[in-house]
Amino acid sequence: MNLAEKIKHLREVEGELRGFKRPMTQMEVVKAMQEELSESISQAYLSQLESAKRLHLTASSRALLARFFKVHPGYLVNDPPDYSTDLLTDMGHDSDRLDTWLTASAQEWRSEPVLQEFLQCLAETGEPRRYLELFRQLMDLPLEGLEAIVEAVTSHIDSTLAD
């Protein structure tokens, strides 16, 4: 992936994360950067980067974009011609792949402690697929009903432990 594609992708992701349900415009990125970081790059510069008219970032621009999009500055470079993000080795059994994915996802979501803890607990359980199947069934219940079930089970467990 080249730098232009990466910046376009980051605008898409950022737009979704901010609830726009669409990519952020270049101008929205520039304004948000100024509001949140008190510094910015110009929309024209961002446009040149995205259209690949400018192939490289200055160190200060790379650092600023990395802070804004919350990525490692090293991500904001062109990948070498033969670079691949695909796994080239067999990961083994499917449960190993799920455990690996859950653990990696937990680390990726460290800015959301509840989600991080959930994914990590799921990764550490012996049967994450069974839990996922049960969680899926629970999602069919109305939220209030699910809260009542959790409260009843928690109360029962607490009273059993107290005895």
mmCIF file of N, CA and C in Angstrom, residues 36-94:
data_model
loop_
_atom_site.group_PDB
_atom_site.id
_atom_site.type_symbol
_atom_site.label_atom_id
_atom_site.label_comp_id
_atom_site.label_asym_id
_atom_site.label_seq_id
_atom_site.Cartn_x
_atom_site.Cartn_y
_atom_site.Cartn_z
ATOM 1 N N GLU A 36 -7.920 19.794 17.843
ATOM 2 C CA GLU A 36 -7.508 18.801 18.828
ATOM 3 C C GLU A 36 -6.028 18.848 19.177
ATOM 4 N N LEU A 37 -5.191 19.242 18.223
ATOM 5 C CA LEU A 37 -3.747 19.224 18.451
ATOM 6 C C LEU A 37 -3.115 20.613 18.417
ATOM 7 N N SER A 38 -3.923 21.610 18.105
ATOM 8 C CA SER A 38 -3.463 22.998 18.014
ATOM 9 C C SER A 38 -2.384 23.208 16.959
ATOM 10 N N GLU A 39 -2.332 22.332 15.984
ATOM 11 C CA GLU A 39 -1.481 22.498 14.814
ATOM 12 C C GLU A 39 -2.079 21.656 13.702
ATOM 13 N N SER A 40 -1.688 21.973 12.478
ATOM 14 C CA SER A 40 -2.293 21.280 11.354
ATOM 15 C C SER A 40 -1.405 21.383 10.124
ATOM 16 N N ILE A 41 -1.778 20.612 9.112
ATOM 17 C CA ILE A 41 -1.184 20.756 7.790
ATOM 18 C C ILE A 41 -2.261 21.386 6.914
ATOM 19 N N SER A 42 -1.910 21.857 5.762
ATOM 20 C CA SER A 42 -2.914 22.477 4.897
ATOM 21 C C SER A 42 -3.691 21.414 4.127
ATOM 22 N N GLN A 43 -4.883 21.768 3.710
ATOM 23 C CA GLN A 43 -5.703 20.864 2.903
ATOM 24 C C GLN A 43 -5.015 20.600 1.573
ATOM 25 N N ALA A 44 -4.351 21.609 1.023
ATOM 26 C CA ALA A 44 -3.649 21.445 -0.255
ATOM 27 C C ALA A 44 -2.527 20.413 -0.127
ATOM 28 N N TYR A 45 -1.784 20.462 0.974
ATOM 29 C CA TYR A 45 -0.710 19.507 1.220
ATOM 30 C C TYR A 45 -1.279 18.093 1.355
ATOM 31 N N LEU A 46 -2.386 17.964 2.108
ATOM 32 C CA LEU A 46 -3.034 16.676 2.269
ATOM 33 C C LEU A 46 -3.519 16.140 0.921
ATOM 34 N N SER A 47 -4.048 17.013 0.099
ATOM 35 C CA SER A 47 -4.505 16.636 -1.242
ATOM 36 C C SER A 47 -3.344 16.142 -2.105
ATOM 37 N N GLN A 48 -2.221 16.831 -2.042
ATOM 38 C CA GLN A 48 -1.043 16.408 -2.812
ATOM 39 C C GLN A 48 -0.548 15.032 -2.357
ATOM 40 N N LEU A 49 -0.618 14.781 -1.067
ATOM 41 C CA LEU A 49 -0.201 13.484 -0.551
ATOM 42 C C LEU A 49 -1.141 12.382 -1.041
ATOM 43 N N GLU A 50 -2.445 12.660 -0.976
ATOM 44 C CA GLU A 50 -3.434 11.656 -1.370
ATOM 45 C C GLU A 50 -3.468 11.414 -2.873
ATOM 46 N N SER A 51 -3.107 12.377 -3.649
ATOM 47 C CA SER A 51 -3.100 12.192 -5.106
ATOM 48 C C SER A 51 -1.743 11.690 -5.594
ATOM 49 N N ALA A 52 -0.834 11.468 -4.664
ATOM 50 C CA ALA A 52 0.520 10.978 -4.954
ATOM 51 C C ALA A 52 1.338 11.976 -5.765
ATOM 52 N N LYS A 53 0.946 13.251 -5.727
ATOM 53 C CA LYS A 53 1.786 14.283 -6.341
ATOM 54 C C LYS A 53 2.984 14.564 -5.446
ATOM 55 N N ARG A 54 2.801 14.325 -4.168
ATOM 56 C CA ARG A 54 3.880 14.395 -3.188
ATOM 57 C C ARG A 54 4.033 12.986 -2.639
ATOM 58 N N LEU A 55 5.203 12.417 -2.764
ATOM 59 C CA LEU A 55 5.387 11.017 -2.409
ATOM 60 C C LEU A 55 5.901 10.797 -0.990
ATOM 61 N N HIS A 56 6.427 11.859 -0.370
ATOM 62 C CA HIS A 56 7.020 11.711 0.956
ATOM 63 C C HIS A 56 6.543 12.830 1.862
ATOM 64 N N LEU A 57 6.480 12.526 3.145
ATOM 65 C CA LEU A 57 6.120 13.498 4.168
ATOM 66 C C LEU A 57 7.372 14.072 4.816
ATOM 67 N N THR A 58 7.265 15.293 5.296
ATOM 68 C CA THR A 58 8.333 15.801 6.154
ATOM 69 C C THR A 58 8.201 15.075 7.492
ATOM 70 N N ALA A 59 9.248 15.044 8.259
ATOM 71 C CA ALA A 59 9.217 14.361 9.557
ATOM 72 C C ALA A 59 8.153 14.973 10.468
ATOM 73 N N SER A 60 8.029 16.305 10.452
ATOM 74 C CA SER A 60 7.049 16.947 11.331
ATOM 75 C C SER A 60 5.618 16.646 10.875
ATOM 76 N N SER A 61 5.386 16.604 9.579
ATOM 77 C CA SER A 61 4.047 16.269 9.069
ATOM 78 C C SER A 61 3.704 14.819 9.375
ATOM 79 N N ARG A 62 4.687 13.936 9.224
ATOM 80 C CA ARG A 62 4.458 12.515 9.532
ATOM 81 C C ARG A 62 4.089 12.369 11.002
ATOM 82 N N ALA A 63 4.821 13.030 11.880
ATOM 83 C CA ALA A 63 4.552 12.941 13.317
ATOM 84 C C ALA A 63 3.165 13.489 13.646
ATOM 85 N N LEU A 64 2.781 14.587 13.024
ATOM 86 C CA LEU A 64 1.480 15.203 13.275
ATOM 87 C C LEU A 64 0.346 14.290 12.797
ATOM 88 N N LEU A 65 0.456 13.784 11.582
ATOM 89 C CA LEU A 65 -0.577 12.876 11.062
ATOM 90 C C LEU A 65 -0.662 11.602 11.903
ATOM 91 N N ALA A 66 0.473 11.088 12.334
ATOM 92 C CA ALA A 66 0.484 9.886 13.165
ATOM 93 C C ALA A 66 -0.230 10.137 14.493
ATOM 94 N N ARG A 67 0.021 11.303 15.098
ATOM 95 C CA ARG A 67 -0.675 11.646 16.355
ATOM 96 C C ARG A 67 -2.168 11.776 16.120
ATOM 97 N N PHE A 68 -2.552 12.438 15.038
ATOM 98 C CA PHE A 68 -3.977 12.656 14.776
ATOM 99 C C PHE A 68 -4.698 11.332 14.525
ATOM 100 N N PHE A 69 -4.131 10.484 13.673
ATOM 101 C CA PHE A 69 -4.783 9.222 13.320
ATOM 102 C C PHE A 69 -4.457 8.095 14.299
ATOM 103 N N LYS A 70 -3.601 8.383 15.284
ATOM 104 C CA LYS A 70 -3.207 7.414 16.306
ATOM 105 C C LYS A 70 -2.618 6.146 15.692
ATOM 106 N N VAL A 71 -1.641 6.362 14.828
ATOM 107 C CA VAL A 71 -0.885 5.262 14.227
ATOM 108 C C VAL A 71 0.596 5.498 14.468
ATOM 109 N N HIS A 72 1.388 4.480 14.282
ATOM 110 C CA HIS A 72 2.836 4.619 14.405
ATOM 111 C C HIS A 72 3.341 5.434 13.217
ATOM 112 N N PRO A 73 4.246 6.377 13.417
ATOM 113 C CA PRO A 73 4.758 7.178 12.292
ATOM 114 C C PRO A 73 5.328 6.322 11.160
ATOM 115 N N GLY A 74 5.878 5.166 11.493
ATOM 116 C CA GLY A 74 6.428 4.279 10.475
ATOM 117 C C GLY A 74 5.376 3.745 9.515
ATOM 118 N N TYR A 75 4.114 3.786 9.920
ATOM 119 C CA TYR A 75 3.037 3.348 9.034
ATOM 120 C C TYR A 75 2.892 4.300 7.848
ATOM 121 N N LEU A 76 3.230 5.556 8.055
ATOM 122 C CA LEU A 76 3.002 6.587 7.037
ATOM 123 C C LEU A 76 4.158 6.700 6.050
ATOM 124 N N VAL A 77 4.519 5.597 5.473
ATOM 125 C CA VAL A 77 5.508 5.542 4.394
ATOM 126 C C VAL A 77 4.994 4.553 3.355
ATOM 127 N N ASN A 78 5.535 4.616 2.155
ATOM 128 C CA ASN A 78 5.173 3.639 1.131
ATOM 129 C C ASN A 78 5.736 2.276 1.521
ATOM 130 N N ASP A 79 4.945 1.240 1.332
ATOM 131 C CA ASP A 79 5.440 -0.113 1.574
ATOM 132 C C ASP A 79 6.381 -0.498 0.444
ATOM 133 N N PRO A 80 7.395 -1.313 0.731
ATOM 134 C CA PRO A 80 8.282 -1.789 -0.332
ATOM 135 C C PRO A 80 7.470 -2.555 -1.387
ATOM 136 N N PRO A 81 7.957 -2.639 -2.619
ATOM 137 C CA PRO A 81 7.202 -3.252 -3.717
ATOM 138 C C PRO A 81 6.684 -4.664 -3.435
ATOM 139 N N ASP A 82 7.450 -5.510 -2.788
ATOM 140 C CA ASP A 82 7.016 -6.883 -2.547
ATOM 141 C C ASP A 82 6.419 -7.089 -1.158
ATOM 142 N N TYR A 83 6.122 -6.010 -0.446
ATOM 143 C CA TYR A 83 5.614 -6.104 0.910
ATOM 144 C C TYR A 83 4.205 -6.691 0.900
ATOM 145 N N SER A 84 3.941 -7.600 1.834
ATOM 146 C CA SER A 84 2.622 -8.223 1.935
ATOM 147 C C SER A 84 2.225 -8.289 3.397
ATOM 148 N N THR A 85 0.969 -7.991 3.667
ATOM 149 C CA THR A 85 0.463 -8.115 5.031
ATOM 150 C C THR A 85 -0.168 -9.482 5.251
ATOM 151 N N ASP A 86 -0.209 -10.312 4.207
ATOM 152 C CA ASP A 86 -0.759 -11.658 4.334
ATOM 153 C C ASP A 86 0.206 -12.540 5.105
ATOM 154 N N LEU A 87 -0.346 -13.449 5.880
ATOM 155 C CA LEU A 87 0.486 -14.410 6.582
ATOM 156 C C LEU A 87 1.017 -15.409 5.569
ATOM 157 N N LEU A 88 2.277 -15.684 5.648
ATOM 158 C CA LEU A 88 2.888 -16.596 4.699
ATOM 159 C C LEU A 88 3.097 -17.986 5.284
ATOM 160 N N THR A 89 2.831 -18.132 6.589
ATOM 161 C CA THR A 89 2.967 -19.436 7.220
ATOM 162 C C THR A 89 1.606 -19.886 7.713
ATOM 163 N N ASP A 90 1.433 -21.183 7.785
ATOM 164 C CA ASP A 90 0.190 -21.746 8.275
ATOM 165 C C ASP A 90 0.097 -21.488 9.774
ATOM 166 N N MET A 91 -1.048 -20.985 10.206
ATOM 167 C CA MET A 91 -1.233 -20.675 11.621
ATOM 168 C C MET A 91 -1.646 -21.902 12.428
ATOM 169 N N GLY A 92 -1.851 -23.020 11.769
ATOM 170 C CA GLY A 92 -2.229 -24.212 12.504
ATOM 171 C C GLY A 92 -3.722 -24.313 12.689
ATOM 172 N N HIS A 93 -4.128 -24.872 13.799
ATOM 173 C CA HIS A 93 -5.526 -25.139 14.093
ATOM 174 C C HIS A 93 -6.334 -23.836 14.157
ATOM 175 N N ASP A 94 -7.609 -23.899 13.752
ATOM 176 C CA ASP A 94 -8.471 -22.714 13.741
ATOM 177 C C ASP A 94 -8.589 -22.057 15.104
#
